[in-house]
Amino acid sequence: MKHWLICASDPIGSGPFLSALSWDKIPKHIRGRVFLLGDENSLRHAFEKVDVDFPEKQYIKTESTAKTLEKAIWMAKQGEVEAVITTPLNKKRLNKE
């Protein structure tokens, strides 16, 4: 069974909050297939704010928007995930990284 990946791409944008809100809506029988990728501090803050348990065992830490996207693309090319879901990102900031 392949996994899905949610990329909270922009740590200071809406991505972490959209990821936390989305995580809570994923049916429990599917949630085991889903991993979360992004900045740890912003994601933990978002999950806390929306009162959703942080997925400790299904989290992959990255350091920046660019690194998050690079990791997601690499995982998809390696066949580790069958779907990549991205949240909105700031293209100007991405171009500066």
PDB file of N, CA and C in Angstrom:
ATOM      1  N   MET A   1       0.840  -1.174   0.000  1.00  0.00           N
ATOM      2  CA  MET A   1       0.000   0.000   0.000  1.00  0.00           C
ATOM      3  C   MET A   1       0.887   1.239   0.000  1.00  0.00           C
ATOM      4  N   LYS A   2       0.684   2.089  -0.996  1.00  0.00           N
ATOM      5  CA  LYS A   2       1.483   3.315  -1.077  1.00  0.00           C
ATOM      6  C   LYS A   2       0.876   4.403  -0.201  1.00  0.00           C
ATOM      7  N   HIS A   3       1.710   5.390   0.077  1.00  0.00           N
ATOM      8  CA  HIS A   3       1.313   6.463   0.973  1.00  0.00           C
ATOM      9  C   HIS A   3       1.006   7.751   0.231  1.00  0.00           C
ATOM     10  N   TRP A   4       0.323   8.626   0.908  1.00  0.00           N
ATOM     11  CA  TRP A   4       0.038   9.968   0.421  1.00  0.00           C
ATOM     12  C   TRP A   4       0.842  10.937   1.276  1.00  0.00           C
ATOM     13  N   LEU A   5       1.135  12.088   0.726  1.00  0.00           N
ATOM     14  CA  LEU A   5       1.968  13.070   1.410  1.00  0.00           C
ATOM     15  C   LEU A   5       1.295  14.432   1.375  1.00  0.00           C
ATOM     16  N   ILE A   6       1.109  15.023   2.541  1.00  0.00           N
ATOM     17  CA  ILE A   6       0.606  16.400   2.625  1.00  0.00           C
ATOM     18  C   ILE A   6       1.803  17.293   2.901  1.00  0.00           C
ATOM     19  N   CYS A   7       2.052  18.251   2.008  1.00  0.00           N
ATOM     20  CA  CYS A   7       3.170  19.181   2.157  1.00  0.00           C
ATOM     21  C   CYS A   7       2.657  20.515   2.681  1.00  0.00           C
ATOM     22  N   ALA A   8       3.040  20.834   3.901  1.00  0.00           N
ATOM     23  CA  ALA A   8       2.753  22.151   4.457  1.00  0.00           C
ATOM     24  C   ALA A   8       3.888  23.050   3.989  1.00  0.00           C
ATOM     25  N   SER A   9       3.811  23.460   2.746  1.00  0.00           N
ATOM     26  CA  SER A   9       4.941  24.050   2.039  1.00  0.00           C
ATOM     27  C   SER A   9       5.489  25.336   2.623  1.00  0.00           C
ATOM     28  N   ASP A  10       4.639  26.277   2.971  1.00  0.00           N
ATOM     29  CA  ASP A  10       5.094  27.598   3.402  1.00  0.00           C
ATOM     30  C   ASP A  10       4.886  27.750   4.908  1.00  0.00           C
ATOM     31  N   PRO A  11       5.958  27.693   5.703  1.00  0.00           N
ATOM     32  CA  PRO A  11       5.812  27.689   7.156  1.00  0.00           C
ATOM     33  C   PRO A  11       5.171  28.948   7.751  1.00  0.00           C
ATOM     34  N   ILE A  12       5.241  30.078   7.057  1.00  0.00           N
ATOM     35  CA  ILE A  12       4.613  31.282   7.628  1.00  0.00           C
ATOM     36  C   ILE A  12       3.328  31.658   6.893  1.00  0.00           C
ATOM     37  N   GLY A  13       2.874  30.783   6.022  1.00  0.00           N
ATOM     38  CA  GLY A  13       1.622  31.007   5.304  1.00  0.00           C
ATOM     39  C   GLY A  13       0.491  30.200   5.922  1.00  0.00           C
ATOM     40  N   SER A  14      -0.492  29.899   5.117  1.00  0.00           N
ATOM     41  CA  SER A  14      -1.666  29.168   5.593  1.00  0.00           C
ATOM     42  C   SER A  14      -1.462  27.654   5.594  1.00  0.00           C
ATOM     43  N   GLY A  15      -0.383  27.177   5.003  1.00  0.00           N
ATOM     44  CA  GLY A  15      -0.144  25.748   4.867  1.00  0.00           C
ATOM     45  C   GLY A  15      -0.221  24.935   6.140  1.00  0.00           C
ATOM     46  N   PRO A  16       0.459  25.337   7.199  1.00  0.00           N
ATOM     47  CA  PRO A  16       0.386  24.545   8.429  1.00  0.00           C
ATOM     48  C   PRO A  16      -1.036  24.433   8.983  1.00  0.00           C
ATOM     49  N   PHE A  17      -1.787  25.524   8.940  1.00  0.00           N
ATOM     50  CA  PHE A  17      -3.156  25.480   9.462  1.00  0.00           C
ATOM     51  C   PHE A  17      -4.065  24.650   8.567  1.00  0.00           C
ATOM     52  N   LEU A  18      -3.918  24.785   7.254  1.00  0.00           N
ATOM     53  CA  LEU A  18      -4.708  23.956   6.341  1.00  0.00           C
ATOM     54  C   LEU A  18      -4.365  22.481   6.523  1.00  0.00           C
ATOM     55  N   SER A  19      -3.107  22.196   6.764  1.00  0.00           N
ATOM     56  CA  SER A  19      -2.690  20.807   6.998  1.00  0.00           C
ATOM     57  C   SER A  19      -3.321  20.250   8.265  1.00  0.00           C
ATOM     58  N   ALA A  20      -3.298  21.041   9.332  1.00  0.00           N
ATOM     59  CA  ALA A  20      -3.883  20.597  10.605  1.00  0.00           C
ATOM     60  C   ALA A  20      -5.393  20.390  10.472  1.00  0.00           C
ATOM     61  N   LEU A  21      -6.065  21.333   9.845  1.00  0.00           N
ATOM     62  CA  LEU A  21      -7.510  21.197   9.657  1.00  0.00           C
ATOM     63  C   LEU A  21      -7.844  19.999   8.765  1.00  0.00           C
ATOM     64  N   SER A  22      -7.044  19.799   7.731  1.00  0.00           N
ATOM     65  CA  SER A  22      -7.259  18.673   6.824  1.00  0.00           C
ATOM     66  C   SER A  22      -7.010  17.344   7.527  1.00  0.00           C
ATOM     67  N   TRP A  23      -5.956  17.304   8.335  1.00  0.00           N
ATOM     68  CA  TRP A  23      -5.601  16.069   9.029  1.00  0.00           C
ATOM     69  C   TRP A  23      -6.778  15.562   9.855  1.00  0.00           C
ATOM     70  N   ASP A  24      -7.430  16.472  10.510  1.00  0.00           N
ATOM     71  CA  ASP A  24      -8.554  16.103  11.369  1.00  0.00           C
ATOM     72  C   ASP A  24      -9.733  15.553  10.567  1.00  0.00           C
ATOM     73  N   LYS A  25      -9.819  15.880   9.295  1.00  0.00           N
ATOM     74  CA  LYS A  25     -10.938  15.447   8.448  1.00  0.00           C
ATOM     75  C   LYS A  25     -10.658  14.146   7.696  1.00  0.00           C
ATOM     76  N   ILE A  26      -9.420  13.686   7.715  1.00  0.00           N
ATOM     77  CA  ILE A  26      -9.076  12.447   7.018  1.00  0.00           C
ATOM     78  C   ILE A  26      -9.693  11.278   7.789  1.00  0.00           C
ATOM     79  N   PRO A  27     -10.477  10.440   7.124  1.00  0.00           N
ATOM     80  CA  PRO A  27     -11.057   9.289   7.821  1.00  0.00           C
ATOM     81  C   PRO A  27      -9.967   8.420   8.453  1.00  0.00           C
ATOM     82  N   LYS A  28     -10.248   7.923   9.638  1.00  0.00           N
ATOM     83  CA  LYS A  28      -9.248   7.158  10.388  1.00  0.00           C
ATOM     84  C   LYS A  28      -8.729   5.943   9.612  1.00  0.00           C
ATOM     85  N   HIS A  29      -9.559   5.304   8.806  1.00  0.00           N
ATOM     86  CA  HIS A  29      -9.104   4.123   8.074  1.00  0.00           C
ATOM     87  C   HIS A  29      -8.149   4.484   6.928  1.00  0.00           C
ATOM     88  N   ILE A  30      -8.082   5.755   6.570  1.00  0.00           N
ATOM     89  CA  ILE A  30      -7.162   6.221   5.524  1.00  0.00           C
ATOM     90  C   ILE A  30      -5.945   6.906   6.141  1.00  0.00           C
ATOM     91  N   ARG A  31      -6.110   7.470   7.303  1.00  0.00           N
ATOM     92  CA  ARG A  31      -5.060   8.287   7.933  1.00  0.00           C
ATOM     93  C   ARG A  31      -3.728   7.557   8.066  1.00  0.00           C
ATOM     94  N   GLY A  32      -3.728   6.270   8.221  1.00  0.00           N
ATOM     95  CA  GLY A  32      -2.493   5.512   8.350  1.00  0.00           C
ATOM     96  C   GLY A  32      -1.628   5.545   7.096  1.00  0.00           C
ATOM     97  N   ARG A  33      -2.219   5.915   5.975  1.00  0.00           N
ATOM     98  CA  ARG A  33      -1.478   5.992   4.701  1.00  0.00           C
ATOM     99  C   ARG A  33      -0.904   7.376   4.447  1.00  0.00           C
ATOM    100  N   VAL A  34      -1.243   8.347   5.277  1.00  0.00           N
ATOM    101  CA  VAL A  34      -0.911   9.748   5.002  1.00  0.00           C
ATOM    102  C   VAL A  34       0.241  10.212   5.879  1.00  0.00           C
ATOM    103  N   PHE A  35       1.199  10.889   5.249  1.00  0.00           N
ATOM    104  CA  PHE A  35       2.309  11.493   5.983  1.00  0.00           C
ATOM    105  C   PHE A  35       2.280  13.002   5.787  1.00  0.00           C
ATOM    106  N   LEU A  36       2.819  13.700   6.765  1.00  0.00           N
ATOM    107  CA  LEU A  36       2.860  15.153   6.769  1.00  0.00           C
ATOM    108  C   LEU A  36       4.315  15.582   6.647  1.00  0.00           C
ATOM    109  N   LEU A  37       4.555  16.553   5.787  1.00  0.00           N
ATOM    110  CA  LEU A  37       5.914  17.011   5.501  1.00  0.00           C
ATOM    111  C   LEU A  37       5.954  18.522   5.662  1.00  0.00           C
ATOM    112  N   GLY A  38       6.922  19.044   6.430  1.00  0.00           N
ATOM    113  CA  GLY A  38       7.040  20.487   6.567  1.00  0.00           C
ATOM    114  C   GLY A  38       7.830  20.916   7.789  1.00  0.00           C
ATOM    115  N   ASP A  39       7.758  22.199   8.082  1.00  0.00           N
ATOM    116  CA  ASP A  39       8.468  22.810   9.200  1.00  0.00           C
ATOM    117  C   ASP A  39       7.815  22.403  10.526  1.00  0.00           C
ATOM    118  N   GLU A  40       8.599  21.814  11.408  1.00  0.00           N
ATOM    119  CA  GLU A  40       8.052  21.278  12.655  1.00  0.00           C
ATOM    120  C   GLU A  40       7.416  22.336  13.549  1.00  0.00           C
ATOM    121  N   ASN A  41       8.094  23.441  13.778  1.00  0.00           N
ATOM    122  CA  ASN A  41       7.558  24.455  14.695  1.00  0.00           C
ATOM    123  C   ASN A  41       6.227  25.016  14.223  1.00  0.00           C
ATOM    124  N   SER A  42       6.138  25.371  12.949  1.00  0.00           N
ATOM    125  CA  SER A  42       4.893  25.953  12.443  1.00  0.00           C
ATOM    126  C   SER A  42       3.762  24.931  12.440  1.00  0.00           C
ATOM    127  N   LEU A  43       4.089  23.681  12.130  1.00  0.00           N
ATOM    128  CA  LEU A  43       3.057  22.637  12.127  1.00  0.00           C
ATOM    129  C   LEU A  43       2.559  22.342  13.541  1.00  0.00           C
ATOM    130  N   ARG A  44       3.478  22.220  14.481  1.00  0.00           N
ATOM    131  CA  ARG A  44       3.057  21.961  15.867  1.00  0.00           C
ATOM    132  C   ARG A  44       2.171  23.101  16.385  1.00  0.00           C
ATOM    133  N   HIS A  45       2.560  24.321  16.077  1.00  0.00           N
ATOM    134  CA  HIS A  45       1.765  25.477  16.493  1.00  0.00           C
ATOM    135  C   HIS A  45       0.362  25.419  15.887  1.00  0.00           C
ATOM    136  N   ALA A  46       0.278  25.109  14.607  1.00  0.00           N
ATOM    137  CA  ALA A  46      -1.021  25.035  13.932  1.00  0.00           C
ATOM    138  C   ALA A  46      -1.888  23.924  14.503  1.00  0.00           C
ATOM    139  N   PHE A  47      -1.315  22.754  14.713  1.00  0.00           N
ATOM    140  CA  PHE A  47      -2.086  21.634  15.270  1.00  0.00           C
ATOM    141  C   PHE A  47      -2.594  21.982  16.667  1.00  0.00           C
ATOM    142  N   GLU A  48      -1.759  22.655  17.448  1.00  0.00           N
ATOM    143  CA  GLU A  48      -2.170  23.066  18.795  1.00  0.00           C
ATOM    144  C   GLU A  48      -3.318  24.075  18.723  1.00  0.00           C
ATOM    145  N   LYS A  49      -3.209  25.047  17.815  1.00  0.00           N
ATOM    146  CA  LYS A  49      -4.236  26.087  17.683  1.00  0.00           C
ATOM    147  C   LYS A  49      -5.599  25.523  17.285  1.00  0.00           C
ATOM    148  N   VAL A  50      -5.601  24.509  16.431  1.00  0.00           N
ATOM    149  CA  VAL A  50      -6.881  23.940  15.983  1.00  0.00           C
ATOM    150  C   VAL A  50      -7.284  22.728  16.833  1.00  0.00           C
ATOM    151  N   ASP A  51      -6.508  22.456  17.891  1.00  0.00           N
ATOM    152  CA  ASP A  51      -6.812  21.399  18.858  1.00  0.00           C
ATOM    153  C   ASP A  51      -6.907  20.018  18.193  1.00  0.00           C
ATOM    154  N   VAL A  52      -5.869  19.691  17.420  1.00  0.00           N
ATOM    155  CA  VAL A  52      -5.763  18.392  16.757  1.00  0.00           C
ATOM    156  C   VAL A  52      -4.439  17.770  17.194  1.00  0.00           C
ATOM    157  N   ASP A  53      -4.448  16.474  17.487  1.00  0.00           N
ATOM    158  CA  ASP A  53      -3.216  15.787  17.892  1.00  0.00           C
ATOM    159  C   ASP A  53      -2.210  15.761  16.743  1.00  0.00           C
ATOM    160  N   PHE A  54      -0.976  16.121  17.061  1.00  0.00           N
ATOM    161  CA  PHE A  54       0.096  16.132  16.061  1.00  0.00           C
ATOM    162  C   PHE A  54       0.476  14.693  15.721  1.00  0.00           C
ATOM    163  N   PRO A  55       0.597  14.354  14.436  1.00  0.00           N
ATOM    164  CA  PRO A  55       0.897  12.978  14.027  1.00  0.00           C
ATOM    165  C   PRO A  55       2.390  12.634  14.153  1.00  0.00           C
ATOM    166  N   GLU A  56       2.835  12.399  15.361  1.00  0.00           N
ATOM    167  CA  GLU A  56       4.259  12.174  15.646  1.00  0.00           C
ATOM    168  C   GLU A  56       4.891  11.115  14.740  1.00  0.00           C
ATOM    169  N   LYS A  57       4.196  10.008  14.534  1.00  0.00           N
ATOM    170  CA  LYS A  57       4.764   8.887  13.780  1.00  0.00           C
ATOM    171  C   LYS A  57       4.590   9.045  12.275  1.00  0.00           C
ATOM    172  N   GLN A  58       3.852  10.072  11.856  1.00  0.00           N
ATOM    173  CA  GLN A  58       3.602  10.262  10.437  1.00  0.00           C
ATOM    174  C   GLN A  58       4.061  11.644   9.975  1.00  0.00           C
ATOM    175  N   TYR A  59       5.116  12.120  10.609  1.00  0.00           N
ATOM    176  CA  TYR A  59       5.638  13.447  10.302  1.00  0.00           C
ATOM    177  C   TYR A  59       7.073  13.328   9.789  1.00  0.00           C
ATOM    178  N   ILE A  60       7.381  14.086   8.735  1.00  0.00           N
ATOM    179  CA  ILE A  60       8.735  14.157   8.176  1.00  0.00           C
ATOM    180  C   ILE A  60       9.168  15.618   8.211  1.00  0.00           C
ATOM    181  N   LYS A  61      10.240  15.890   8.916  1.00  0.00           N
ATOM    182  CA  LYS A  61      10.717  17.264   9.113  1.00  0.00           C
ATOM    183  C   LYS A  61      11.496  17.764   7.902  1.00  0.00           C
ATOM    184  N   THR A  62      11.199  19.017   7.511  1.00  0.00           N
ATOM    185  CA  THR A  62      11.992  19.707   6.494  1.00  0.00           C
ATOM    186  C   THR A  62      12.310  21.100   7.008  1.00  0.00           C
ATOM    187  N   GLU A  63      13.223  21.785   6.327  1.00  0.00           N
ATOM    188  CA  GLU A  63      13.737  23.040   6.848  1.00  0.00           C
ATOM    189  C   GLU A  63      13.244  24.289   6.127  1.00  0.00           C
ATOM    190  N   SER A  64      12.689  24.151   4.938  1.00  0.00           N
ATOM    191  CA  SER A  64      12.260  25.320   4.181  1.00  0.00           C
ATOM    192  C   SER A  64      11.228  24.897   3.138  1.00  0.00           C
ATOM    193  N   THR A  65      10.601  25.878   2.524  1.00  0.00           N
ATOM    194  CA  THR A  65       9.631  25.591   1.468  1.00  0.00           C
ATOM    195  C   THR A  65      10.286  24.807   0.339  1.00  0.00           C
ATOM    196  N   ALA A  66      11.450  25.257  -0.090  1.00  0.00           N
ATOM    197  CA  ALA A  66      12.152  24.580  -1.183  1.00  0.00           C
ATOM    198  C   ALA A  66      12.505  23.147  -0.806  1.00  0.00           C
ATOM    199  N   LYS A  67      13.010  22.939   0.409  1.00  0.00           N
ATOM    200  CA  LYS A  67      13.387  21.594   0.854  1.00  0.00           C
ATOM    201  C   LYS A  67      12.157  20.692   0.960  1.00  0.00           C
ATOM    202  N   THR A  68      11.029  21.262   1.371  1.00  0.00           N
ATOM    203  CA  THR A  68       9.791  20.487   1.463  1.00  0.00           C
ATOM    204  C   THR A  68       9.377  19.989   0.082  1.00  0.00           C
ATOM    205  N   LEU A  69       9.382  20.881  -0.885  1.00  0.00           N
ATOM    206  CA  LEU A  69       9.009  20.494  -2.244  1.00  0.00           C
ATOM    207  C   LEU A  69      10.003  19.510  -2.852  1.00  0.00           C
ATOM    208  N   GLU A  70      11.288  19.748  -2.633  1.00  0.00           N
ATOM    209  CA  GLU A  70      12.311  18.831  -3.143  1.00  0.00           C
ATOM    210  C   GLU A  70      12.136  17.433  -2.571  1.00  0.00           C
ATOM    211  N   LYS A  71      11.889  17.345  -1.267  1.00  0.00           N
ATOM    212  CA  LYS A  71      11.699  16.046  -0.613  1.00  0.00           C
ATOM    213  C   LYS A  71      10.453  15.349  -1.155  1.00  0.00           C
ATOM    214  N   ALA A  72       9.366  16.086  -1.326  1.00  0.00           N
ATOM    215  CA  ALA A  72       8.129  15.502  -1.849  1.00  0.00           C
ATOM    216  C   ALA A  72       8.326  14.966  -3.265  1.00  0.00           C
ATOM    217  N   ILE A  73       8.998  15.733  -4.097  1.00  0.00           N
ATOM    218  CA  ILE A  73       9.264  15.298  -5.476  1.00  0.00           C
ATOM    219  C   ILE A  73      10.155  14.069  -5.477  1.00  0.00           C
ATOM    220  N   TRP A  74      11.191  14.068  -4.657  1.00  0.00           N
ATOM    221  CA  TRP A  74      12.090  12.925  -4.569  1.00  0.00           C
ATOM    222  C   TRP A  74      11.331  11.670  -4.139  1.00  0.00           C
ATOM    223  N   MET A  75      10.484  11.801  -3.105  1.00  0.00           N
ATOM    224  CA  MET A  75       9.714  10.653  -2.612  1.00  0.00           C
ATOM    225  C   MET A  75       8.780  10.113  -3.692  1.00  0.00           C
ATOM    226  N   ALA A  76       8.160  11.011  -4.453  1.00  0.00           N
ATOM    227  CA  ALA A  76       7.266  10.584  -5.534  1.00  0.00           C
ATOM    228  C   ALA A  76       8.053   9.865  -6.631  1.00  0.00           C
ATOM    229  N   LYS A  77       9.205  10.406  -7.002  1.00  0.00           N
ATOM    230  CA  LYS A  77      10.022   9.777  -8.043  1.00  0.00           C
ATOM    231  C   LYS A  77      10.543   8.409  -7.613  1.00  0.00           C
ATOM    232  N   GLN A  78      10.796   8.241  -6.324  1.00  0.00           N
ATOM    233  CA  GLN A  78      11.284   6.968  -5.803  1.00  0.00           C
ATOM    234  C   GLN A  78      10.152   5.953  -5.638  1.00  0.00           C
ATOM    235  N   GLY A  79       8.925   6.401  -5.831  1.00  0.00           N
ATOM    236  CA  GLY A  79       7.782   5.507  -5.678  1.00  0.00           C
ATOM    237  C   GLY A  79       7.362   5.302  -4.235  1.00  0.00           C
ATOM    238  N   GLU A  80       7.854   6.141  -3.319  1.00  0.00           N
ATOM    239  CA  GLU A  80       7.510   6.016  -1.904  1.00  0.00           C
ATOM    240  C   GLU A  80       6.107   6.524  -1.607  1.00  0.00           C
ATOM    241  N   VAL A  81       5.625   7.434  -2.436  1.00  0.00           N
ATOM    242  CA  VAL A  81       4.269   7.964  -2.269  1.00  0.00           C
ATOM    243  C   VAL A  81       3.563   7.939  -3.618  1.00  0.00           C
ATOM    244  N   GLU A  82       2.253   7.775  -3.577  1.00  0.00           N
ATOM    245  CA  GLU A  82       1.503   7.778  -4.832  1.00  0.00           C
ATOM    246  C   GLU A  82       0.761   9.088  -5.049  1.00  0.00           C
ATOM    247  N   ALA A  83       0.704   9.918  -4.029  1.00  0.00           N
ATOM    248  CA  ALA A  83       0.036  11.217  -4.171  1.00  0.00           C
ATOM    249  C   ALA A  83       0.749  12.253  -3.318  1.00  0.00           C
ATOM    250  N   VAL A  84       0.889  13.455  -3.873  1.00  0.00           N
ATOM    251  CA  VAL A  84       1.469  14.581  -3.145  1.00  0.00           C
ATOM    252  C   VAL A  84       0.437  15.702  -3.159  1.00  0.00           C
ATOM    253  N   ILE A  85       0.071  16.152  -1.979  1.00  0.00           N
ATOM    254  CA  ILE A  85      -0.890  17.241  -1.828  1.00  0.00           C
ATOM    255  C   ILE A  85      -0.123  18.433  -1.274  1.00  0.00           C
ATOM    256  N   THR A  86      -0.154  19.549  -1.968  1.00  0.00           N
ATOM    257  CA  THR A  86       0.554  20.734  -1.481  1.00  0.00           C
ATOM    258  C   THR A  86      -0.437  21.777  -1.005  1.00  0.00           C
ATOM    259  N   THR A  87       0.000  22.552  -0.043  1.00  0.00           N
ATOM    260  CA  THR A  87      -0.784  23.685   0.424  1.00  0.00           C
ATOM    261  C   THR A  87      -0.260  24.935  -0.301  1.00  0.00           C
ATOM    262  N   PRO A  88      -0.975  26.049  -0.210  1.00  0.00           N
ATOM    263  CA  PRO A  88      -0.509  27.263  -0.901  1.00  0.00           C
ATOM    264  C   PRO A  88       0.896  27.662  -0.447  1.00  0.00           C
ATOM    265  N   LEU A  89       1.646  28.235  -1.373  1.00  0.00           N
ATOM    266  CA  LEU A  89       2.976  28.716  -1.017  1.00  0.00           C
ATOM    267  C   LEU A  89       3.236  30.068  -1.668  1.00  0.00           C
ATOM    268  N   ASN A  90       4.159  30.783  -1.074  1.00  0.00           N
ATOM    269  CA  ASN A  90       4.522  32.111  -1.553  1.00  0.00           C
ATOM    270  C   ASN A  90       5.671  31.961  -2.551  1.00  0.00           C
ATOM    271  N   LYS A  91       5.357  32.146  -3.832  1.00  0.00           N
ATOM    272  CA  LYS A  91       6.373  31.927  -4.876  1.00  0.00           C
ATOM    273  C   LYS A  91       7.519  32.927  -4.792  1.00  0.00           C
ATOM    274  N   LYS A  92       7.240  34.154  -4.361  1.00  0.00           N
ATOM    275  CA  LYS A  92       8.331  35.139  -4.215  1.00  0.00           C
ATOM    276  C   LYS A  92       9.323  34.672  -3.172  1.00  0.00           C
ATOM    277  N   ARG A  93       8.813  34.208  -2.038  1.00  0.00           N
ATOM    278  CA  ARG A  93       9.692  33.738  -0.979  1.00  0.00           C
ATOM    279  C   ARG A  93      10.439  32.489  -1.426  1.00  0.00           C
ATOM    280  N   LEU A  94       9.759  31.609  -2.151  1.00  0.00           N
ATOM    281  CA  LEU A  94      10.384  30.391  -2.647  1.00  0.00           C
ATOM    282  C   LEU A  94      11.561  30.723  -3.561  1.00  0.00           C
ATOM    283  N   ASN A  95      11.406  31.725  -4.418  1.00  0.00           N
ATOM    284  CA  ASN A  95      12.475  32.120  -5.331  1.00  0.00           C
ATOM    285  C   ASN A  95      13.680  32.717  -4.607  1.00  0.00           C
ATOM    286  N   LYS A  96      13.485  33.183  -3.373  1.00  0.00           N
ATOM    287  CA  LYS A  96      14.589  33.755  -2.595  1.00  0.00           C
ATOM    288  C   LYS A  96      15.366  32.696  -1.842  1.00  0.00           C
ATOM    289  N   GLU A  97      14.794  31.490  -1.706  1.00  0.00           N
ATOM    290  CA  GLU A  97      15.461  30.437  -0.927  1.00  0.00           C
ATOM    291  C   GLU A  97      16.598  29.817  -1.708  1.00  0.00           C
TER     292      GLU A  97
END
